Amino acid sequence: MIARHFTRPARHTGVMLGVGDDCTLLAPTPGHQLAVSVDTSLAEVHFPHAAPAAAIGHRALAVSLSDLAAMGATPRWCLMALTLDDADDAWLEPFAQGFDTLCARAGIDLVGGDVTRGPLSVSVTVHGEVPPGEALTRHGAHEGDLLAVTGSLGGGAGGLAAWQSGERSLDDPLLAAYLLPEPRLAAGQALRGLASAAIDVSDGLLADLQHLCDASGLGAALELEALPLAQGLVERLGEGALQAALSGGDDYELLVGLPEGALESAQRALGALGVPLTVIGRFTATPGIQGVEANGPGGWQHFSGATP
Ligand SMILES: [Mg+2]
């Protein structure tokens, strides 16, 4: 019953046997490594139940694709496990369309899925490919490497605040950033061979920076005034804008380590894609994240990892 919404011919290569058998048969590019990740988006936890169905479909795939972007992987195939409280065609059709439109743009094929009854949630598994040894990882940063971020920060939290205060137009840049995030796939691939480490900003800049630091055995010094704030964020959140950029989450930008000598090449490569890359600090041998102080700008007050 649900399958008709999602059954489409594979657009890309490597699908030897598509939907309709017990398993899908896939043929990865010989010699490449598979990058595999899964994310579950639960209504009222990760997205508003009343969000447009097309945006829910887009977003569920986007958050999984963002993990491929952070590895520098090229998307190939995905699987969806959908739990529905109400299998209404008027909801499913735009949901499938939102999912499929991003599939087409990302060059990924949906090759299988499963539908059950229950509270609305969407779980998406993505498979990407990367040449051996070229994947971007969290553990490769070195002391002295620059810390840089794509795009802007705080849009996810700003968009959630906009939704909560009644904004419903996806023309609002913050709401669009929250409900229709764009995974930085091309940027991630362009940073292969340039970035020393990478992660996507899903949990918030500070939390994800801490993941990079932990994996690389380093600390970091942040320059708060350098943070690229999302368009409209200060207008929406006032003094809370900085906190949103630091710990709001759901931004799906790439946070990367860059050897100083690679900065110019990285900015040129991403500039050609229309993606800004902003230096926001540097990795240090001293553990912890410096530059973020209790009661600092924005009234941001609780950060246990800071070592001023
Ligand atoms: Mg991630």
PDB file of N, CA, C and O in Angstrom, residues 258-285:
ATOM      1  N   LEU A 258      41.981  22.110   9.583  1.00  0.00           N
ATOM      2  CA  LEU A 258      42.707  22.391   8.339  1.00  0.00           C
ATOM      3  C   LEU A 258      44.145  22.757   8.663  1.00  0.00           C
ATOM      4  O   LEU A 258      44.378  23.713   9.419  1.00  0.00           O
ATOM      5  N   PRO A 259      45.109  22.039   8.119  1.00  0.00           N
ATOM      6  CA  PRO A 259      46.484  22.536   8.239  1.00  0.00           C
ATOM      7  C   PRO A 259      46.536  23.941   7.637  1.00  0.00           C
ATOM      8  O   PRO A 259      45.859  24.205   6.636  1.00  0.00           O
ATOM      9  N   GLU A 260      47.310  24.831   8.259  1.00  0.00           N
ATOM     10  CA  GLU A 260      47.311  26.236   7.817  1.00  0.00           C
ATOM     11  C   GLU A 260      47.537  26.358   6.310  1.00  0.00           C
ATOM     12  O   GLU A 260      46.910  27.166   5.641  1.00  0.00           O
ATOM     13  N   GLY A 261      48.430  25.519   5.793  1.00  0.00           N
ATOM     14  CA  GLY A 261      48.763  25.616   4.367  1.00  0.00           C
ATOM     15  C   GLY A 261      47.648  25.181   3.437  1.00  0.00           C
ATOM     16  O   GLY A 261      47.720  25.398   2.220  1.00  0.00           O
ATOM     17  N   ALA A 262      46.613  24.549   3.990  1.00  0.00           N
ATOM     18  CA  ALA A 262      45.513  24.055   3.139  1.00  0.00           C
ATOM     19  C   ALA A 262      44.340  25.021   3.087  1.00  0.00           C
ATOM     20  O   ALA A 262      43.396  24.813   2.329  1.00  0.00           O
ATOM     21  N   LEU A 263      44.411  26.104   3.887  1.00  0.00           N
ATOM     22  CA  LEU A 263      43.252  27.003   3.997  1.00  0.00           C
ATOM     23  C   LEU A 263      42.877  27.627   2.660  1.00  0.00           C
ATOM     24  O   LEU A 263      41.711  27.630   2.265  1.00  0.00           O
ATOM     25  N   GLU A 264      43.882  28.143   1.955  1.00  0.00           N
ATOM     26  CA  GLU A 264      43.574  28.852   0.713  1.00  0.00           C
ATOM     27  C   GLU A 264      42.936  27.908  -0.310  1.00  0.00           C
ATOM     28  O   GLU A 264      41.935  28.241  -0.948  1.00  0.00           O
ATOM     29  N   SER A 265      43.499  26.705  -0.445  1.00  0.00           N
ATOM     30  CA  SER A 265      42.931  25.731  -1.383  1.00  0.00           C
ATOM     31  C   SER A 265      41.513  25.352  -0.986  1.00  0.00           C
ATOM     32  O   SER A 265      40.631  25.206  -1.840  1.00  0.00           O
ATOM     33  N   ALA A 266      41.297  25.182   0.327  1.00  0.00           N
ATOM     34  CA  ALA A 266      39.970  24.784   0.792  1.00  0.00           C
ATOM     35  C   ALA A 266      38.960  25.894   0.524  1.00  0.00           C
ATOM     36  O   ALA A 266      37.840  25.634   0.070  1.00  0.00           O
ATOM     37  N   GLN A 267      39.327  27.138   0.816  1.00  0.00           N
ATOM     38  CA  GLN A 267      38.394  28.238   0.586  1.00  0.00           C
ATOM     39  C   GLN A 267      38.108  28.425  -0.900  1.00  0.00           C
ATOM     40  O   GLN A 267      36.985  28.741  -1.281  1.00  0.00           O
ATOM     41  N   ARG A 268      39.131  28.187  -1.736  1.00  0.00           N
ATOM     42  CA  ARG A 268      38.907  28.300  -3.182  1.00  0.00           C
ATOM     43  C   ARG A 268      37.961  27.193  -3.659  1.00  0.00           C
ATOM     44  O   ARG A 268      37.024  27.422  -4.420  1.00  0.00           O
ATOM     45  N   ALA A 269      38.218  25.961  -3.190  1.00  0.00           N
ATOM     46  CA  ALA A 269      37.395  24.824  -3.623  1.00  0.00           C
ATOM     47  C   ALA A 269      35.940  24.998  -3.186  1.00  0.00           C
ATOM     48  O   ALA A 269      35.011  24.747  -3.953  1.00  0.00           O
ATOM     49  N   LEU A 270      35.741  25.431  -1.949  1.00  0.00           N
ATOM     50  CA  LEU A 270      34.371  25.602  -1.459  1.00  0.00           C
ATOM     51  C   LEU A 270      33.725  26.856  -2.041  1.00  0.00           C
ATOM     52  O   LEU A 270      32.518  26.890  -2.296  1.00  0.00           O
ATOM     53  N   GLY A 271      34.553  27.887  -2.274  1.00  0.00           N
ATOM     54  CA  GLY A 271      34.032  29.095  -2.899  1.00  0.00           C
ATOM     55  C   GLY A 271      33.445  28.796  -4.270  1.00  0.00           C
ATOM     56  O   GLY A 271      32.401  29.337  -4.653  1.00  0.00           O
ATOM     57  N   ALA A 272      34.091  27.873  -5.004  1.00  0.00           N
ATOM     58  CA  ALA A 272      33.586  27.495  -6.323  1.00  0.00           C
ATOM     59  C   ALA A 272      32.236  26.797  -6.212  1.00  0.00           C
ATOM     60  O   ALA A 272      31.462  26.758  -7.171  1.00  0.00           O
ATOM     61  N   LEU A 273      31.940  26.250  -5.044  1.00  0.00           N
ATOM     62  CA  LEU A 273      30.651  25.587  -4.815  1.00  0.00           C
ATOM     63  C   LEU A 273      29.627  26.548  -4.202  1.00  0.00           C
ATOM     64  O   LEU A 273      28.496  26.154  -3.926  1.00  0.00           O
ATOM     65  N   GLY A 274      30.064  27.778  -3.937  1.00  0.00           N
ATOM     66  CA  GLY A 274      29.169  28.746  -3.309  1.00  0.00           C
ATOM     67  C   GLY A 274      29.012  28.524  -1.816  1.00  0.00           C
ATOM     68  O   GLY A 274      28.041  28.972  -1.212  1.00  0.00           O
ATOM     69  N   VAL A 275      29.969  27.812  -1.213  1.00  0.00           N
ATOM     70  CA  VAL A 275      29.884  27.502   0.224  1.00  0.00           C
ATOM     71  C   VAL A 275      30.963  28.285   0.968  1.00  0.00           C
ATOM     72  O   VAL A 275      32.150  28.065   0.757  1.00  0.00           O
ATOM     73  N   PRO A 276      30.572  29.203   1.866  1.00  0.00           N
ATOM     74  CA  PRO A 276      31.572  29.921   2.654  1.00  0.00           C
ATOM     75  C   PRO A 276      32.279  28.984   3.631  1.00  0.00           C
ATOM     76  O   PRO A 276      31.675  28.022   4.119  1.00  0.00           O
ATOM     77  N   LEU A 277      33.545  29.257   3.885  1.00  0.00           N
ATOM     78  CA  LEU A 277      34.311  28.502   4.876  1.00  0.00           C
ATOM     79  C   LEU A 277      34.987  29.524   5.779  1.00  0.00           C
ATOM     80  O   LEU A 277      35.806  30.321   5.318  1.00  0.00           O
ATOM     81  N   THR A 278      34.621  29.521   7.053  1.00  0.00           N
ATOM     82  CA  THR A 278      35.078  30.551   7.984  1.00  0.00           C
ATOM     83  C   THR A 278      35.982  29.945   9.052  1.00  0.00           C
ATOM     84  O   THR A 278      35.621  28.950   9.692  1.00  0.00           O
ATOM     85  N   VAL A 279      37.155  30.544   9.254  1.00  0.00           N
ATOM     86  CA  VAL A 279      38.050  30.108  10.331  1.00  0.00           C
ATOM     87  C   VAL A 279      37.505  30.642  11.650  1.00  0.00           C
ATOM     88  O   VAL A 279      37.246  31.844  11.791  1.00  0.00           O
ATOM     89  N   ILE A 280      37.297  29.739  12.616  1.00  0.00           N
ATOM     90  CA  ILE A 280      36.707  30.158  13.894  1.00  0.00           C
ATOM     91  C   ILE A 280      37.597  29.803  15.082  1.00  0.00           C
ATOM     92  O   ILE A 280      37.189  29.960  16.228  1.00  0.00           O
ATOM     93  N   GLY A 281      38.812  29.351  14.825  1.00  0.00           N
ATOM     94  CA  GLY A 281      39.696  29.024  15.932  1.00  0.00           C
ATOM     95  C   GLY A 281      40.822  28.127  15.476  1.00  0.00           C
ATOM     96  O   GLY A 281      41.136  28.044  14.280  1.00  0.00           O
ATOM     97  N   ARG A 282      41.394  27.444  16.465  1.00  0.00           N
ATOM     98  CA  ARG A 282      42.584  26.648  16.186  1.00  0.00           C
ATOM     99  C   ARG A 282      42.647  25.486  17.190  1.00  0.00           C
ATOM    100  O   ARG A 282      42.195  25.626  18.332  1.00  0.00           O
ATOM    101  N   PHE A 283      43.180  24.366  16.759  1.00  0.00           N
ATOM    102  CA  PHE A 283      43.381  23.246  17.678  1.00  0.00           C
ATOM    103  C   PHE A 283      44.621  23.486  18.523  1.00  0.00           C
ATOM    104  O   PHE A 283      45.627  24.007  18.043  1.00  0.00           O
ATOM    105  N   THR A 284      44.514  23.116  19.796  1.00  0.00           N
ATOM    106  CA  THR A 284      45.613  23.329  20.737  1.00  0.00           C
ATOM    107  C   THR A 284      45.970  22.010  21.430  1.00  0.00           C
ATOM    108  O   THR A 284      45.162  21.080  21.453  1.00  0.00           O
ATOM    109  N   ALA A 285      47.173  21.983  22.003  1.00  0.00           N
ATOM    110  CA  ALA A 285      47.559  20.802  22.769  1.00  0.00           C
ATOM    111  C   ALA A 285      46.841  20.764  24.113  1.00  0.00           C
ATOM    112  O   ALA A 285      46.629  19.700  24.693  1.00  0.00           O
TER     113      ALA A 285
END
